Every structure is written in structure tokens, then in C-alpha cells.
């Protein structure tokens, strides 16, 4: 055969690497992913990701770790294609405990960018570190440098020699979002490692080495979410399932808050997502996705990570059994929880997060507290004072939107039970109903202009040092709304008068709440501000769920509700009244 005639050519290594890079290095986020994985594999306790961008694109990615580091020979070999310290033979894939194994990431990245690696082995008393620089797959430049133990890799000019690839880069915003995603996923797959992400010097993510996935989730997404998490634990012969899922009160429209890892590798799997949803069963509304942080662990040899070049997908040898274990573990976790109580409490009373929760925690049924006589008298008196604030019927408001209700009684010190015309059963949420009444009353008064009423005893409010400045700035706004507030001490302010619309709402606690909320929320537009005040007054001034009411008080409340313009919802849009017609009751008892 004449070689001269051949049209087939074996590609030079550089070109091979550039082609391979197409699979592994799709975008700046892929660089972050590969470097972060190497850092985790190197046993780092802290991984620091620094991203630099100009206004259009990511310009530099740098990942610094305190892992095992490398000696000079390894540092050079690391850039060779198919050079890896993680496997020796194909069987090693079955007992893989590292994220990497293909030995192509550094070679691929260096073929399409300029990479500078600085490293020094950990704990071996080596004095100098090694610096290796490769640009576009050319010969590495190697030198000695002073360096801390561990490794840092800096990547710049990504795709400088592959303009076609460069064109496909999305907007800066999208790239940054992908990078965030990579760091979040890796951090959640490795709660034992601390991660920090910086963009142009500003810290964006900080997780701390934790032994619990919930802590990492909290560092990433806030404690509001973590409070809703339920621990999952279970499994079978093939897999162990651990982690957390959120109560059904915290669902999402998409599946981006389902984080899965298999043996420490963050993965995506439509099958596992389905298995989790299955575990929720009917607790999950249609078209909604749960929030989940699950870590799966298998025995060696039961999972294949070599399915996809970026290793985002895995294959299980016993797929069905793994799915069953996940469904079962999620189901068990959710059914062990008193989900409804948790949700209801969160819904009914949500004190502003900064305000001290002045409401006593609501004791839920069936253990209805039966107050002693003295206590109940005090209760009735307080409810009476609150109810007296309301002076409906409003002039001109017709009483025809709510049918006439005969009050039968109260259940759980929260709901008024009545009937209309002796035929329809009526349930009224006393707090929501009173909120509606107060809201409309305050609105009507506001329409008549702001007037101020003096308080007999001024109410003192102490702010934190950070808030004092805000409070000073808010003084004119407060004055506009009818409050008279003056500085009283270094961090104390005195409220000596309040808007007339607050009526007899003289409880210091309520006034304190209102003013602090106004100060903290800052001056918004006057209309929005007034609306916020109105709602807050209505909410704080209204009788609560858990307040026992006398028959007469209930009757008065229902009467006033009938005179509102919108008797059926509270200012937050929740129902105030629920009616059960004879037909509905018959259907419930299957009489039809
Ligand atoms: P892989 O991770 O698949 O082995 P890479 O190209 O990502 O392939 O890395 C090649 C080798 O370089 C690794 O096997 C490891 O020995 C070494 N290496 C890469 N990054 C680091 C790091 N941050 N710390 C220590 N060693 C590293
Ligand atoms: Mg790697």
C-alpha cells in the first residue's frame, strides 16, 4: 500500500485535545466544574472559586484549594492527555471514589485556553512549589515558585483559538448562573468541604464544612427553606438514601431545587426525580416539583459513572430497586411529619421576621386550651377592646353581601360556627374576618385625611445601632403618616402621637411593631406605604385565632363583617367565610 495516496490522517495530539475539549469544556462553568472536582478529589477542606468578568464575559476563572498538591513531575504530567492518578485499569472504575478518572480535563482546558497551575505538596516539607503554564496545548513552561500547600489553577483566554466555540457563549448573566449552579451542586454533594465563590472580588457563596446536608442547604438557600426540611433516611440492599426533602408547603414550578448526588457525585436523573415525586404522592400539587437534597450511596460496582463525558449522568445496575428505595424513603419521611399543622401555622401567623413574635405560639387542636375563669375574663376584655375599635356599619355600605348569620358557637377558639336561615352551615375565621373589617375602616378613615391623636403615655422604641440612621431618615415619612416620633436617647425614639385611623389601638406593642416596620422597610411610594400600614394595622389590631369570644362578641363581629365591601376575603386574600349548602353537606354524607 502506498502511504502517499492515503487521504486518512491520524490527527495531531493538539487537534485531538481540542476536539475532546468540545465534550468536556463547553463554557466557563465547565472549567469551574472540572477544577472544583479536582480540588475535592485532592482532599481539600476549603475550595475557593474566583471568577473575573468584564461587562460582557467571564475573563478569568481561578480555583484555589488546600488539598494534597503535587510535586514537580506530577504537575507537568497532569497536563498530558489521559494522565490521571485516579485509576490504573478499567476495573478501578467499579470502585471509584473520586469525581475525576478520565484524565483529560486539564489537557482539554489547556488546549483551548491559557492555564497556569501553581502547586506544592501538602505536609511533605517541600520548600518550593511548581508553576506550570500551558497556552493552547503548547509545551508547558515550568518554573519554581514560592507557594502555599495545595493547588491553584488559573484559566484565562478561554476559546482564544477556537472562535467558533466562543461565538456560542451566552450572556454573562447566563454564564454566571451556570457557575453558581456548579458550585451549589458540588457543595451539596460534599457538605464536608467548605466552598466560597467570588465574582469580581465580591463574595457570592459561602458554605462551611458541615456534617449535615441541611447546614449546607441553609448556607446556600437560607434558613427559611431549611426549616421546612424533613430528614430522609432509608434504603435497601442496593442503595442507601439520605438527605432532606421539603414539606409540601415549599414546592417549586421547576425542578431546579432537586439536588441529587450518587457516591459524592452531583448527578441529574429524570428517573430519580420521578421517584421522589412518587414518594410525595398526592401531597404534591399537579405540575409542581418538590425541593429535595438527597445523597445516594451504593456498594462498589453498582453504578456506572462513565456514561457521559461530563459525568452528569449515572447508570445503576439495579435501577428499579434504587428508584423504589428513593420513593419509599421520601414517603416514610413525609408521613412521619405532621405536615398540615406545620403549614397552617406558617400561613395563619407570619410575624415579620425581624419583629419579635409577640403572638404566643398557637396551640393547635385537638388539645384546645380551656382557659380558667380569670384568664378567660381577661381574654374577653381584651377581645372586647379590640372589637370596640371597629365602628362599622360604615356610612353608605349596604348590608346585603353576606346573608344573615345566626351564631351557634365557636370552635378551637378560632372559628365562629353559624347558620343562615337554618339551612346553610357557616364557618368564619374570626381573625381573618376582623382583619377585613378593620382594613376597610382604616381605608375609609384615610380617605378623610390624616389626623393625629396624642397618646396618654408615649411609647418608647429602641433601635439597633444600625437602624438608628434608618429611623432618623424615616422620621419625615412617619410624620406624613400621622405619627409624632422624636429622638429620646442615643438609640431610643419616643412615639407621642399616632394617626387617628389607628383608633383605640393604644397597645404599645402594636405601635412599636408598626413604627419599626416602617423604619426597616424604608420609605417606599406613599400609596404603597399607606397600604402597608393599613394592612398591618388591620392584622395587628384584629382579634386572634385562639381568642375565646362571647356569644355577643361573635354576633357583633359577624354583623360588622356583613357591612364590609368584601366580606369573603381578608386583606391578604385568604377566605373569611366558608359556606356549606344543604346539597354540599348531603354530598359529604353521601346522601345523594
Ligand atoms: P482526572 O481528574 O480525571 O484525573 P484531570 O485532567 O482533571 O484528570 O487531572 C489530572 C491529574 O492531575 C489528576 O488525576 C490529579 O492527579 C492531578 N490534579 C489535578 N488537579 C489537582 C489538584 N487541584 N490537586 C492535586 N492534584 C491535581
Ligand atoms: Mg479532573
XYZ file of C-alpha atoms and ligand atoms in Angstrom:
620
model
C 0.000 0.000 0.000
C 1.278 3.392 -0.889
C 1.106 5.734 2.086
C 1.424 8.772 -0.163
C -2.057 8.056 -1.587
C -3.775 7.912 1.767
C -6.347 10.610 2.485
C -6.965 9.449 6.046
C -4.620 11.102 8.547
C -4.027 10.466 12.202
C -4.745 13.781 13.874
C -2.024 15.535 15.817
C -2.430 15.436 19.599
C -3.256 19.134 19.858
C -6.197 18.762 17.496
C -7.391 15.636 19.303
C -7.404 17.534 22.570
C -9.266 20.447 21.064
C -11.931 18.070 19.825
C -12.100 16.350 23.205
C -12.360 19.768 24.790
C -15.576 20.218 22.860
C -17.088 17.492 25.003
C -15.671 18.453 28.348
C -15.261 22.203 28.128
C -18.414 23.729 26.833
C -18.311 27.028 28.704
C -16.635 28.801 31.640
C -18.862 26.877 34.026
C -17.430 23.592 32.720
C -13.952 24.857 33.586
C -15.163 25.650 37.099
C -16.722 22.208 37.354
C -13.566 20.333 36.347
C -11.293 22.404 38.577
C -13.607 22.193 41.573
C -13.878 18.431 41.154
C -10.103 18.119 41.076
C -9.910 20.148 44.272
C -12.427 17.889 46.022
C -10.574 14.794 44.756
C -7.389 16.279 46.197
C -8.993 16.173 49.648
C -9.418 19.928 50.031
C -11.109 21.302 53.142
C -11.723 24.669 51.515
C -12.268 25.376 47.827
C -12.181 28.955 46.699
C -13.546 29.885 43.269
C -12.747 33.329 41.900
C -14.457 34.487 38.748
C -13.487 37.681 36.987
C -15.528 39.221 34.212
C -15.721 42.384 32.200
C -19.151 43.640 31.249
C -19.627 41.049 28.524
C -17.956 37.839 29.525
C -16.042 35.809 32.030
C -12.362 36.625 31.587
C -10.581 34.617 34.288
C -11.506 31.601 36.372
C -9.297 30.688 39.301
C -9.762 27.797 41.712
C -7.637 27.525 44.826
C -7.580 24.515 47.131
C -5.754 23.333 50.231
C -5.664 19.732 49.044
C -2.738 17.306 48.664
C -0.980 19.337 45.973
C 1.570 17.937 43.528
C 5.302 17.600 43.145
C 7.038 18.921 40.046
C 6.809 15.729 37.961
C 3.091 15.248 38.629
C 2.360 18.897 37.979
C 3.730 18.518 34.435
C 2.144 15.109 33.840
C -1.237 16.429 34.923
C -1.491 18.284 31.597
C -0.890 15.196 29.486
C -3.949 13.700 27.877
C -5.240 10.590 29.631
C -2.951 11.291 32.560
C -4.633 10.524 35.849
C -3.656 9.430 39.319
C -7.143 8.138 39.994
C -7.381 4.859 38.075
C -4.899 2.372 36.695
C -7.128 -0.190 34.984
C -10.713 -0.410 33.812
C -11.790 -2.413 36.873
C -10.920 0.583 39.007
C -13.999 2.292 37.596
C -16.082 -0.054 39.708
C -14.519 1.114 42.925
C -14.234 4.751 42.068
C -14.230 7.172 44.975
C -13.182 10.251 43.074
C -15.061 12.643 40.838
C -12.423 12.512 38.104
C -10.965 9.493 36.341
C -10.763 10.315 32.630
C -7.533 12.240 32.951
C -8.491 14.660 30.226
C -9.788 17.790 31.925
C -6.555 19.699 32.376
C -5.255 18.637 28.945
C -8.523 19.682 27.295
C -8.777 23.031 29.064
C -5.141 23.835 28.333
C -5.710 23.106 24.641
C -8.269 25.912 24.336
C -7.069 28.443 26.924
C -4.097 29.657 28.906
C -3.737 27.677 32.115
C -1.388 28.496 34.972
C -1.128 25.901 37.713
C 0.755 26.565 40.935
C 1.097 23.711 43.394
C 3.042 22.424 46.380
C 2.593 19.019 48.021
C 0.933 19.033 51.408
C 2.798 18.022 54.546
C 5.938 16.757 52.840
C 8.205 19.571 53.945
C 8.856 20.604 50.341
C 10.077 24.178 50.332
C 9.334 25.407 46.845
C 6.303 24.992 44.705
C 5.959 24.394 40.989
C 4.415 26.643 38.398
C 3.287 25.158 35.083
C 1.884 27.282 32.301
C 0.342 25.948 29.099
C -1.270 28.036 26.389
C -3.333 26.396 23.676
C -1.801 22.961 24.140
C 1.792 24.067 23.520
C 4.795 22.778 25.504
C 4.436 23.556 29.202
C 6.652 26.232 30.745
C 7.787 25.014 34.146
C 9.415 27.005 36.935
C 9.898 27.023 40.685
C 7.853 29.444 42.746
C 7.068 30.151 46.339
C 3.607 28.736 47.010
C 1.341 27.629 49.843
C 0.485 23.949 50.160
C -2.285 22.943 47.826
C -3.074 23.888 44.265
C -4.334 26.888 42.389
C -5.323 26.801 38.744
C -5.997 29.931 36.762
C -7.668 29.785 33.360
C -7.883 32.746 31.019
C -8.461 33.467 27.334
C -10.864 30.568 27.099
C -11.556 29.531 23.475
C -8.995 32.055 22.185
C -8.019 29.545 19.447
C -11.492 28.132 18.769
C -13.517 31.167 17.644
C -16.491 29.010 16.635
C -16.907 27.835 20.218
C -16.509 31.338 21.526
C -19.465 32.506 19.453
C -21.773 30.120 21.246
C -21.158 31.633 24.637
C -24.284 33.005 26.222
C -24.636 36.304 28.035
C -22.510 36.984 31.083
C -25.570 36.628 33.265
C -26.238 33.115 31.983
C -22.619 32.036 32.410
C -22.541 33.313 35.967
C -25.772 31.487 36.727
C -24.219 28.253 35.445
C -21.149 28.821 37.596
C -23.332 29.390 40.653
C -25.116 26.153 39.816
C -21.874 24.200 39.604
C -20.664 25.460 42.981
C -24.047 24.834 44.619
C -24.260 21.286 43.286
C -20.724 20.382 44.280
C -21.127 21.919 47.721
C -24.335 19.948 48.294
C -22.687 16.720 47.156
C -19.805 17.432 49.574
C -21.112 19.110 52.717
C -17.820 18.204 54.435
C -15.953 20.689 52.204
C -16.271 24.476 52.544
C -16.833 26.403 49.315
C -16.558 30.065 48.560
C -17.414 31.755 45.283
C -16.312 35.282 44.439
C -17.271 37.331 41.420
C -15.072 40.352 40.757
C -13.964 40.234 44.359
C -17.433 40.076 45.860
C -18.396 37.007 47.818
C -21.405 35.256 46.332
C -21.470 31.876 48.034
C -20.024 30.731 51.326
C -20.636 27.293 52.756
C -18.920 25.845 55.788
C -17.657 22.373 56.376
C -20.703 20.659 57.869
C -21.632 17.119 58.688
C -25.169 17.668 57.611
C -26.609 18.463 54.179
C -29.170 20.697 55.847
C -26.499 23.142 57.009
C -25.075 23.441 53.520
C -28.557 23.914 52.091
C -29.145 26.617 54.691
C -25.919 28.418 53.792
C -26.970 28.387 50.132
C -30.707 28.998 50.259
C -31.463 30.452 53.663
C -32.874 29.118 56.880
C -36.435 29.784 55.804
C -36.142 26.851 53.456
C -34.219 24.632 55.841
C -36.920 24.997 58.475
C -39.254 23.297 56.029
C -36.952 20.320 55.525
C -37.701 16.835 56.707
C -34.926 14.300 57.143
C -34.874 11.300 54.847
C -33.198 8.039 55.691
C -33.712 4.618 54.166
C -32.608 2.225 51.507
C -32.323 -1.399 50.578
C -29.709 -3.931 49.525
C -28.590 -1.778 46.638
C -28.543 1.759 47.866
C -28.629 3.962 50.926
C -30.726 7.124 50.695
C -30.051 10.079 52.973
C -30.710 13.804 52.971
C -33.726 16.063 53.205
C -36.943 16.880 51.394
C -39.131 19.930 51.937
C -42.651 19.791 53.285
C -45.311 20.161 50.581
C -45.725 23.813 51.609
C -42.474 24.502 49.771
C -42.923 23.336 46.201
C -41.418 24.810 43.041
C -42.608 25.312 39.495
C -39.469 23.641 38.148
C -37.017 21.007 39.255
C -34.007 23.241 39.874
C -34.147 22.719 43.593
C -33.820 18.999 43.433
C -30.186 18.241 44.224
C -29.020 14.677 43.885
C -25.703 13.037 44.421
C -24.613 9.468 43.911
C -21.485 8.456 45.812
C -20.495 12.097 46.162
C -21.037 12.925 42.509
C -23.705 15.531 41.708
C -25.968 13.992 39.089
C -29.099 14.711 37.171
C -31.564 11.906 36.707
C -35.100 12.164 35.386
C -35.767 8.713 36.836
C -34.750 9.761 40.339
C -36.827 12.943 40.096
C -39.830 10.809 39.214
C -39.075 8.502 42.118
C -39.032 11.462 44.533
C -42.325 12.834 43.178
C -43.781 9.387 43.576
C -42.740 9.493 47.228
C -44.755 12.686 47.740
C -47.774 11.117 46.081
C -50.837 13.324 46.373
C -49.083 15.689 48.770
C -47.565 17.307 45.705
C -49.896 19.546 43.703
C -50.084 18.774 39.993
C -47.364 20.428 37.879
C -45.269 21.256 40.922
C -41.848 19.962 41.883
C -40.541 19.240 45.333
C -37.424 20.696 46.916
C -35.028 17.889 47.725
C -31.432 17.347 48.754
C -30.687 13.657 48.517
C -27.450 11.744 48.744
C -27.402 8.168 47.438
C -24.633 5.744 48.315
C -24.113 2.380 46.680
C -21.742 -0.509 47.070
C -18.810 -0.621 44.665
C -19.729 -1.826 41.222
C -23.423 -0.961 41.295
C -23.197 2.322 39.485
C -21.560 3.354 36.233
C -20.384 6.961 36.104
C -18.767 6.601 32.695
C -21.917 7.251 30.672
C -21.479 10.878 29.779
C -18.260 12.865 29.185
C -19.151 15.419 31.838
C -20.317 12.587 34.135
C -23.575 14.344 34.897
C -25.455 11.100 34.449
C -25.013 7.735 36.022
C -26.405 4.290 35.348
C -27.451 1.913 38.107
C -27.146 -1.826 37.712
C -30.417 -2.180 39.666
C -32.312 0.859 38.544
C -35.777 -0.213 39.631
C -34.669 -1.143 43.141
C -32.868 2.172 43.519
C -35.973 4.101 42.467
C -38.077 2.073 44.885
C -35.704 2.835 47.726
C -35.903 6.568 46.974
C -39.691 6.598 46.727
C -40.001 4.607 49.943
C -37.571 6.775 51.897
C -39.254 10.017 50.814
C -42.714 8.664 51.537
C -41.724 7.445 55.004
C -40.082 10.766 55.839
C -43.143 12.793 54.834
C -45.616 10.559 56.557
C -43.774 10.766 59.826
C -44.404 14.518 59.852
C -47.433 16.446 60.951
C -47.372 18.329 57.683
C -50.674 20.094 57.886
C -50.111 21.607 61.282
C -46.729 22.925 60.212
C -48.176 24.571 57.160
C -51.190 26.048 58.813
C -49.174 27.786 61.448
C -46.885 29.278 58.882
C -49.888 30.502 56.897
C -52.025 31.990 59.603
C -49.496 33.921 61.592
C -46.402 35.098 59.869
C -44.920 37.714 62.169
C -42.499 39.938 60.284
C -39.159 38.111 60.503
C -37.432 40.979 62.280
C -40.234 41.767 64.709
C -40.233 39.762 67.884
C -43.058 37.280 67.643
C -45.378 38.818 70.162
C -48.061 36.280 69.429
C -47.944 33.258 71.631
C -47.385 30.149 69.553
C -50.759 28.880 68.564
C -51.646 25.662 70.244
C -53.377 23.612 67.651
C -56.278 21.289 68.174
C -57.164 18.754 69.410
C -55.619 19.955 72.670
C -57.703 23.136 72.846
C -56.564 25.014 75.952
C -59.520 25.584 78.151
C -58.705 28.836 79.950
C -59.503 29.221 83.619
C -62.139 31.741 84.623
C -59.794 34.599 85.494
C -57.833 34.104 82.358
C -60.884 33.958 80.170
C -62.293 37.163 81.658
C -59.066 38.954 80.792
C -59.288 37.433 77.330
C -62.853 38.561 76.790
C -61.964 42.047 77.959
C -59.076 42.259 75.543
C -61.179 40.959 72.677
C -63.833 43.472 73.613
C -61.350 46.320 73.442
C -60.188 45.152 70.065
C -63.687 44.711 68.769
C -64.720 48.157 70.008
C -62.137 49.709 67.708
C -64.386 48.775 64.881
C -67.170 51.160 64.226
C -68.902 49.698 61.262
C -71.519 49.862 59.807
C -69.813 52.286 57.510
C -71.927 55.096 56.257
C -73.492 54.087 52.986
C -72.349 50.494 52.998
C -75.203 48.189 52.233
C -75.681 45.130 54.299
C -76.512 42.683 51.600
C -73.382 40.863 50.608
C -73.448 38.313 53.383
C -76.666 36.518 54.251
C -77.887 36.946 57.841
C -75.907 34.585 60.070
C -77.148 33.122 63.350
C -74.158 32.379 65.540
C -74.200 28.884 67.030
C -70.833 28.846 68.741
C -67.083 28.868 68.476
C -64.661 26.003 67.851
C -60.981 25.887 68.669
C -61.347 29.469 69.928
C -60.726 30.399 66.317
C -63.772 29.718 64.141
C -67.250 31.031 64.518
C -69.883 28.472 63.610
C -73.240 29.681 62.434
C -76.028 29.065 60.021
C -78.047 31.128 57.606
C -81.767 30.620 57.539
C -81.189 27.426 59.497
C -80.139 25.703 56.283
C -76.574 26.634 55.372
C -73.625 25.920 57.629
C -71.282 28.887 58.011
C -67.695 28.791 59.249
C -65.970 32.115 59.861
C -62.303 32.629 60.620
C -62.563 35.239 63.356
C -59.122 36.748 62.786
C -59.483 36.992 59.012
C -62.969 38.457 59.404
C -61.883 41.108 61.884
C -58.887 41.938 59.709
C -61.225 42.624 56.823
C -63.415 44.861 58.947
C -60.508 46.891 60.317
C -58.917 47.158 56.917
C -61.964 48.734 55.349
C -62.454 51.016 58.299
C -58.880 52.276 58.223
C -59.120 52.775 54.476
C -62.235 54.855 54.874
C -60.627 56.999 57.533
C -57.504 57.501 55.483
C -59.623 58.815 52.643
C -60.709 61.531 55.059
C -57.126 62.797 55.508
C -54.505 62.153 58.159
C -55.259 63.350 61.647
C -53.127 62.807 64.697
C -54.161 61.739 68.183
C -51.954 62.113 71.236
C -51.057 59.082 73.295
C -51.539 59.350 77.031
C -48.216 57.636 77.630
C -45.594 57.913 74.871
C -44.320 54.617 73.556
C -40.540 54.178 73.559
C -38.821 52.234 70.819
C -35.184 51.199 70.914
C -33.408 50.503 67.656
C -30.160 48.662 66.997
C -27.210 50.953 66.210
C -27.500 50.028 62.550
C -31.160 51.020 62.481
C -30.838 54.382 64.212
C -29.771 56.042 60.980
C -32.723 54.485 59.162
C -35.040 55.648 61.899
C -33.801 59.232 61.561
C -34.343 59.112 57.824
C -37.828 57.720 58.326
C -38.979 60.491 60.679
C -40.428 62.740 57.951
C -42.211 59.775 56.409
C -43.695 58.831 59.754
C -44.820 62.420 60.283
C -46.521 62.348 56.906
C -48.447 59.276 58.015
C -49.593 60.959 61.208
C -47.054 59.676 63.720
C -45.207 62.065 66.023
C -41.838 60.482 66.724
C -38.844 62.154 68.357
C -35.352 61.107 69.330
C -35.316 60.364 73.009
C -31.896 58.881 73.740
C -28.874 57.557 71.873
C -30.872 54.800 70.196
C -34.333 55.388 71.592
C -37.237 57.162 69.959
C -40.486 58.262 71.572
C -43.835 57.990 69.819
C -46.124 60.605 71.308
C -48.939 60.605 68.793
C -50.361 58.208 66.245
C -52.711 58.569 63.288
C -56.371 58.752 64.198
C -57.023 55.804 61.925
C -55.362 53.578 64.459
C -58.384 54.239 66.609
C -58.084 52.860 70.102
C -55.128 50.824 69.132
C -53.092 52.020 72.030
C -51.232 48.805 72.788
C -47.553 49.812 72.860
C -46.568 46.544 71.253
C -48.646 47.224 68.188
C -47.351 50.754 67.817
C -43.785 49.568 68.280
C -44.280 46.970 65.575
C -45.798 49.406 63.153
C -43.148 52.063 63.539
C -40.258 49.618 63.393
C -41.712 48.021 60.300
C -41.986 51.417 58.639
C -38.433 52.263 59.597
C -36.991 48.971 58.431
C -38.914 48.748 55.202
C -37.784 52.262 54.338
C -39.782 54.916 52.557
C -41.459 53.475 49.507
C -44.050 55.314 47.455
C -46.754 56.910 49.612
C -49.559 54.759 48.215
C -47.724 51.511 48.798
C -46.687 52.718 52.223
C -50.206 53.614 53.226
C -51.485 50.271 52.009
C -48.802 48.516 54.040
C -49.787 50.464 57.129
C -53.437 49.712 56.590
C -52.825 46.003 56.330
C -50.525 45.958 59.279
C -52.954 47.885 61.438
C -55.721 45.541 60.398
C -53.634 42.498 61.107
C -52.209 43.647 64.419
C -55.420 45.215 65.632
C -57.606 42.233 64.883
C -58.590 39.623 67.404
C -56.568 36.463 67.004
C -57.212 32.847 66.396
C -57.145 31.327 69.863
C -59.014 34.244 71.482
C -62.191 32.949 73.109
C -65.203 35.160 72.253
C -68.530 35.587 73.956
C -71.688 34.947 72.004
C -72.381 38.654 71.898
C -68.893 39.440 70.610
C -69.252 36.893 67.844
C -72.629 38.254 66.856
C -71.163 41.768 66.672
C -68.247 40.587 64.551
C -70.488 38.821 62.068
C -72.754 41.835 61.866
C -69.813 44.110 61.087
C -68.425 41.715 58.520
C -71.749 41.856 56.705
C -71.244 45.579 56.215
C -67.865 45.360 54.525
C -67.464 45.675 50.804
C -65.603 42.376 50.503
C -66.792 40.156 53.315
C -65.449 36.976 51.772
C -61.700 37.595 51.882
C -59.214 39.117 54.287
C -56.805 41.833 53.056
C -54.247 39.136 52.267
C -56.726 37.311 50.069
C -57.491 34.401 52.364
C -61.117 33.375 52.837
C -63.020 34.757 55.821
C -66.192 32.756 55.388
C -66.835 29.258 54.157
C -70.394 28.156 53.427
C -71.718 24.620 53.195
C -75.048 24.408 51.429
C -77.504 21.609 52.284
C -76.556 19.956 48.985
C -72.889 20.037 49.818
C -73.489 18.590 53.242
C -75.662 15.884 51.742
C -72.919 15.054 49.287
C -70.347 14.858 52.057
C -72.525 12.362 53.870
C -73.214 10.568 50.566
C -76.920 11.129 50.944
C -77.395 11.930 47.266
P -8.724 13.458 36.320
O -9.313 14.352 37.341
O -9.783 12.777 35.505
O -7.726 12.507 36.864
P -7.562 15.854 35.295
O -7.050 16.218 33.954
O -8.658 16.658 35.826
O -7.960 14.340 35.236
O -6.364 15.886 36.296
C -5.209 15.095 36.022
C -4.468 14.755 37.310
O -3.871 15.938 37.845
C -5.347 14.227 38.413
O -5.529 12.807 38.296
C -4.562 14.607 39.666
O -3.584 13.646 39.938
C -3.854 15.891 39.251
N -4.564 17.079 39.736
C -5.380 17.885 39.028
N -5.846 18.895 39.791
C -5.337 18.717 41.019
C -5.449 19.436 42.265
N -6.219 20.519 42.382
N -4.751 18.973 43.324
C -3.986 17.875 43.225
N -3.837 17.162 42.080
C -4.498 17.574 40.994
Mg -10.398 16.004 36.929
